[in-house]
Short mmCIF file of C-alpha atoms in Angstrom, two decimals:
data_model
loop_
_atom_site.label_atom_id
_atom_site.label_comp_id
_atom_site.label_asym_id
_atom_site.label_seq_id
_atom_site.Cartn_x
_atom_site.Cartn_y
_atom_site.Cartn_z
CA MET Q 19 0.08 0.04 0.00
CA ASP Q 20 0.74 3.16 -0.73
CA LEU Q 21 1.34 5.80 2.49
CA GLN Q 22 -0.04 8.90 2.78
CA TYR Q 23 2.75 11.80 2.93
CA LEU Q 24 3.36 15.26 3.28
CA VAL Q 25 6.02 16.89 1.28
CA ARG Q 26 8.40 19.93 0.56
CA GLU Q 27 10.34 19.67 -2.52
CA PRO Q 28 13.62 21.80 -3.12
CA GLN Q 29 13.73 23.89 -5.81
CA ASN Q 30 15.43 21.86 -8.25
CA ILE Q 31 15.45 17.79 -7.94
CA THR Q 32 18.50 15.71 -9.53
CA PRO Q 33 19.65 12.27 -9.38
CA GLU Q 34 22.04 13.15 -6.44
CA THR Q 35 19.34 15.54 -4.01
CA PRO Q 36 19.23 14.09 -0.32
CA VAL Q 37 16.05 12.98 1.01
CA LEU Q 38 14.77 12.78 4.39
CA PHE Q 39 12.13 10.50 5.52
CA LEU Q 40 10.07 11.43 8.87
CA LEU Q 41 8.70 9.17 10.80
CA HIS Q 42 5.80 10.32 13.63
CA GLY Q 43 5.14 8.45 16.82
CA TYR Q 44 2.41 6.68 18.13
CA GLY Q 45 -1.36 8.47 18.20
CA SER Q 46 0.61 11.13 15.88
CA ASN Q 47 -0.02 12.25 12.11
CA GLU Q 48 2.42 13.21 9.72
CA GLU Q 49 2.16 16.72 10.53
CA ASP Q 50 3.81 16.96 13.59
CA LEU Q 51 7.69 16.00 12.19
CA PHE Q 52 6.98 18.23 9.57
CA SER Q 53 7.36 20.79 11.57
CA PHE Q 54 11.53 20.64 11.37
CA VAL Q 55 11.00 21.60 7.74
CA PRO Q 56 11.86 25.36 7.82
CA THR Q 57 15.03 24.44 9.69
CA LEU Q 58 16.42 22.02 7.37
CA PRO Q 59 18.69 22.22 4.68
CA GLU Q 60 16.89 23.71 1.90
CA ASP Q 61 18.06 21.70 -0.99
CA TRP Q 62 16.97 18.40 1.12
CA LEU Q 63 13.51 16.72 -0.68
CA VAL Q 64 11.58 15.79 3.05
CA ILE Q 65 8.96 13.32 3.15
CA SER Q 66 6.97 12.65 6.21
CA PHE Q 67 4.77 9.85 6.44
CA ARG Q 68 1.53 9.02 7.47
CA ALA Q 69 1.69 5.60 9.80
CA PRO Q 70 -1.54 3.28 8.37
CA LYS Q 71 -3.71 2.25 11.40
CA ASN Q 72 -5.69 4.21 13.67
CA SER Q 73 -4.37 4.28 17.38
CA SER Q 74 -6.50 3.74 20.46
CA TYR Q 75 -5.93 7.65 21.41
CA GLY Q 76 -7.00 9.45 18.43
CA GLY Q 77 -4.23 10.26 15.45
CA TYR Q 78 -2.11 7.04 13.82
CA ALA Q 79 -0.26 4.53 14.72
CA TRP Q 80 2.54 1.95 12.67
CA PHE Q 81 1.44 -1.04 15.00
CA ASP Q 82 -0.28 -1.90 18.42
CA ILE Q 83 1.44 -0.93 21.35
CA ASP Q 84 0.62 -2.50 24.96
CA PHE Q 85 0.77 -0.08 27.24
CA ASN Q 86 0.53 -2.09 30.52
CA ASN Q 87 2.99 -4.88 29.03
CA ALA Q 88 6.15 -4.52 29.16
CA GLU Q 89 6.98 -7.97 28.06
CA ASN Q 90 4.98 -7.69 25.00
CA PHE Q 91 4.79 -3.43 24.20
CA VAL Q 92 5.31 -3.98 20.92
CA ASN Q 93 3.16 -6.38 18.15
CA GLU Q 94 6.13 -8.08 16.53
CA ASN Q 95 4.05 -9.43 13.48
CA GLU Q 96 2.45 -5.94 12.97
CA ALA Q 97 5.73 -4.52 13.46
CA ASN Q 98 7.99 -6.02 10.81
CA GLU Q 99 4.85 -5.51 8.71
CA ALA Q 100 5.31 -1.78 9.39
CA VAL Q 101 9.32 -2.00 8.53
CA LYS Q 102 8.51 -3.55 5.18
CA LEU Q 103 6.21 -1.09 4.50
CA VAL Q 104 8.11 1.85 5.06
CA LEU Q 105 10.94 0.13 3.22
CA GLU Q 106 8.99 -0.08 0.01
CA ASN Q 107 7.86 3.53 0.34
CA ILE Q 108 11.09 4.89 0.73
CA MET Q 109 12.00 3.32 -2.23
CA GLY Q 110 9.00 4.23 -4.11
CA VAL Q 111 9.23 7.63 -3.51
CA THR Q 112 13.16 7.43 -4.66
CA ASN Q 113 12.47 6.08 -7.54
CA ARG Q 114 9.05 8.62 -8.77
CA TYR Q 115 11.89 11.19 -7.92
CA GLY Q 116 14.64 9.56 -9.81
CA LEU Q 117 16.97 9.57 -7.32
CA THR Q 118 19.44 7.42 -8.08
CA ASP Q 119 22.61 8.96 -6.80
CA ASN Q 120 21.81 10.59 -3.73
CA LYS Q 121 21.71 10.26 0.19
CA THR Q 122 18.67 9.00 1.95
CA HIS Q 123 18.52 10.17 5.59
CA LEU Q 124 15.67 9.04 8.46
CA CYS Q 125 14.50 10.36 11.42
CA GLY Q 126 12.31 9.21 13.82
CA PHE Q 127 10.19 10.04 16.75
CA SER Q 128 9.17 7.22 19.55
CA GLN Q 129 7.43 4.10 17.34
CA GLY Q 130 8.84 5.89 14.25
CA GLY Q 131 12.34 5.99 15.77
CA MET Q 132 11.74 2.10 16.32
CA ILE Q 133 11.37 1.67 12.80
CA ALA Q 134 13.77 3.75 11.81
CA TYR Q 135 16.72 1.62 13.72
CA SER Q 136 14.92 -1.21 12.61
CA LEU Q 137 15.73 -0.33 8.70
CA ALA Q 138 18.95 1.45 9.63
CA LEU Q 139 20.55 -1.44 10.88
CA GLN Q 140 19.24 -4.12 8.81
CA TYR Q 141 19.76 -1.63 5.53
CA PRO Q 142 22.68 0.22 6.56
CA ASP Q 143 24.13 0.45 2.79
CA LEU Q 144 20.55 2.35 2.09
CA PHE Q 145 20.51 5.21 4.77
CA SER Q 146 23.15 7.82 5.45
CA LYS Q 147 21.76 10.20 8.76
CA VAL Q 148 19.85 8.58 10.91
CA ALA Q 149 17.99 10.32 14.09
CA CYS Q 150 16.10 8.62 16.29
CA LEU Q 151 14.18 10.53 19.10
CA SER Q 152 12.56 9.14 22.24
CA SER Q 153 12.58 5.92 20.90
CA TYR Q 154 14.53 2.77 21.62
CA PRO Q 155 16.50 -0.30 19.29
CA GLU Q 156 13.68 -3.22 19.70
CA GLU Q 157 14.95 -6.78 19.68
CA LYS Q 158 11.73 -7.65 17.78
CA LEU Q 159 12.59 -5.59 15.15
CA LEU Q 160 16.15 -6.66 14.78
CA ASN Q 161 16.42 -10.09 14.00
CA ASN Q 162 18.18 -9.64 10.50
CA ILE Q 163 20.52 -6.89 12.12
CA ASP Q 164 23.69 -6.71 9.53
CA ARG Q 165 26.58 -7.16 11.61
CA ASN Q 166 29.76 -6.44 8.73
CA LYS Q 167 30.90 -3.28 10.48
CA LYS Q 168 32.34 -1.74 7.44
CA LYS Q 169 28.85 -1.51 6.33
CA TYR Q 170 28.17 1.33 9.07
CA GLU Q 171 31.58 3.17 8.54
CA ASN Q 172 29.80 5.90 6.32
CA MET Q 173 26.51 6.22 8.65
CA ARG Q 174 25.89 8.82 11.51
CA PHE Q 175 23.66 8.61 13.98
CA PHE Q 176 21.55 11.16 16.31
CA ILE Q 177 20.18 9.98 19.62
CA SER Q 178 18.00 11.77 21.59
CA HIS Q 179 16.18 10.69 24.82
CA GLY Q 180 14.59 12.63 27.91
CA THR Q 181 15.37 12.41 31.11
CA GLU Q 182 11.89 12.38 32.70
CA ASP Q 183 10.40 10.25 30.04
CA ALA Q 184 7.37 8.42 31.35
CA VAL Q 185 6.16 6.66 27.86
CA ILE Q 186 9.82 4.85 26.93
CA PRO Q 187 12.13 4.88 29.72
CA LEU Q 188 15.66 6.21 29.40
CA GLU Q 189 16.98 2.81 30.31
CA TRP Q 190 15.92 1.92 27.33
CA GLY Q 191 17.05 4.41 24.72
CA ARG Q 192 20.12 4.18 26.51
CA LYS Q 193 20.61 0.42 24.93
CA ALA Q 194 21.28 2.08 21.57
CA ALA Q 195 24.52 3.56 22.89
CA ASP Q 196 25.74 0.07 23.48
CA LEU Q 197 24.11 -1.93 20.78
CA LEU Q 198 25.97 0.81 18.20
CA TYR Q 199 29.03 1.13 19.81
CA ASP Q 200 29.35 -3.02 19.30
CA LEU Q 201 28.87 -2.43 15.86
CA SER Q 202 31.29 0.33 15.57
CA ALA Q 203 28.86 3.05 14.09
CA TYR Q 204 29.68 6.73 14.50
CA PHE Q 205 26.60 8.18 17.08
CA SER Q 206 26.16 10.91 19.33
CA PHE Q 207 23.89 10.34 22.37
CA ARG Q 208 22.07 12.82 24.33
CA GLU Q 209 19.93 12.82 26.79
CA TYR Q 210 17.68 15.78 28.02
CA MET Q 211 15.77 17.75 30.61
CA SER Q 212 12.28 16.95 29.66
CA GLY Q 213 9.54 14.33 29.16
CA HIS Q 214 8.51 12.26 25.95
CA GLY Q 215 9.26 15.12 23.77
CA VAL Q 216 12.13 17.25 21.80
CA ASN Q 217 12.18 20.30 23.75
CA GLN Q 218 14.79 23.17 22.56
CA LYS Q 219 18.17 22.45 22.95
CA ASN Q 220 17.22 19.00 21.24
CA TYR Q 221 15.68 20.10 18.32
CA LEU Q 222 18.90 22.65 18.01
CA ASP Q 223 21.60 19.60 18.60
CA LEU Q 224 19.22 17.56 16.02
CA MET Q 225 19.45 20.50 12.90
CA ASP Q 226 22.64 20.70 13.84
CA PHE Q 227 23.23 17.24 13.36
CA PHE Q 228 21.69 17.45 9.70
CA LYS Q 229 23.66 20.25 8.79
CA LYS Q 230 26.85 19.50 9.52
#
């Protein structure tokens, strides 16, 4: 299926045009992270996908989550299907715009960040900069992780988490540092005095990461 999305096109699109895909969190929509657009590089194509499911709390979801069960927090089958769906749509957009020699970037918040981790760690050849905000690497989505450390040499990760996050515990978020360290991936892991969200300092650091 084709996901709905918002798009910001640069003035000129060539086969080398960088593209950034934005993946919102549970119960949100494609407009959420699209608010980053005014401060993103002007020559980037920016695509913000809408998740395919209606969530129980309004908005949309990539897959079901059981907030009352830490052991089965994630619906494994649905989540892996969501990862495949996002990959198919990334490829579809890339082909539609004729991007054959470009860099592809990912940014996911919370549930969207779980998908970003899964895609980046299973298909490191496809991505360049990857930002995962208020999220964590879910083991159920990393069954086919690429362990070839050389594949990660050209990738850059930006990981951020709020110290007061009541939705995804900081301890879960810190798992990313251990995992990326084991893969010899280049990453920045930052903690902010905030809850489950992106505060001003976090936002400025994220934009700095994308502009470098």
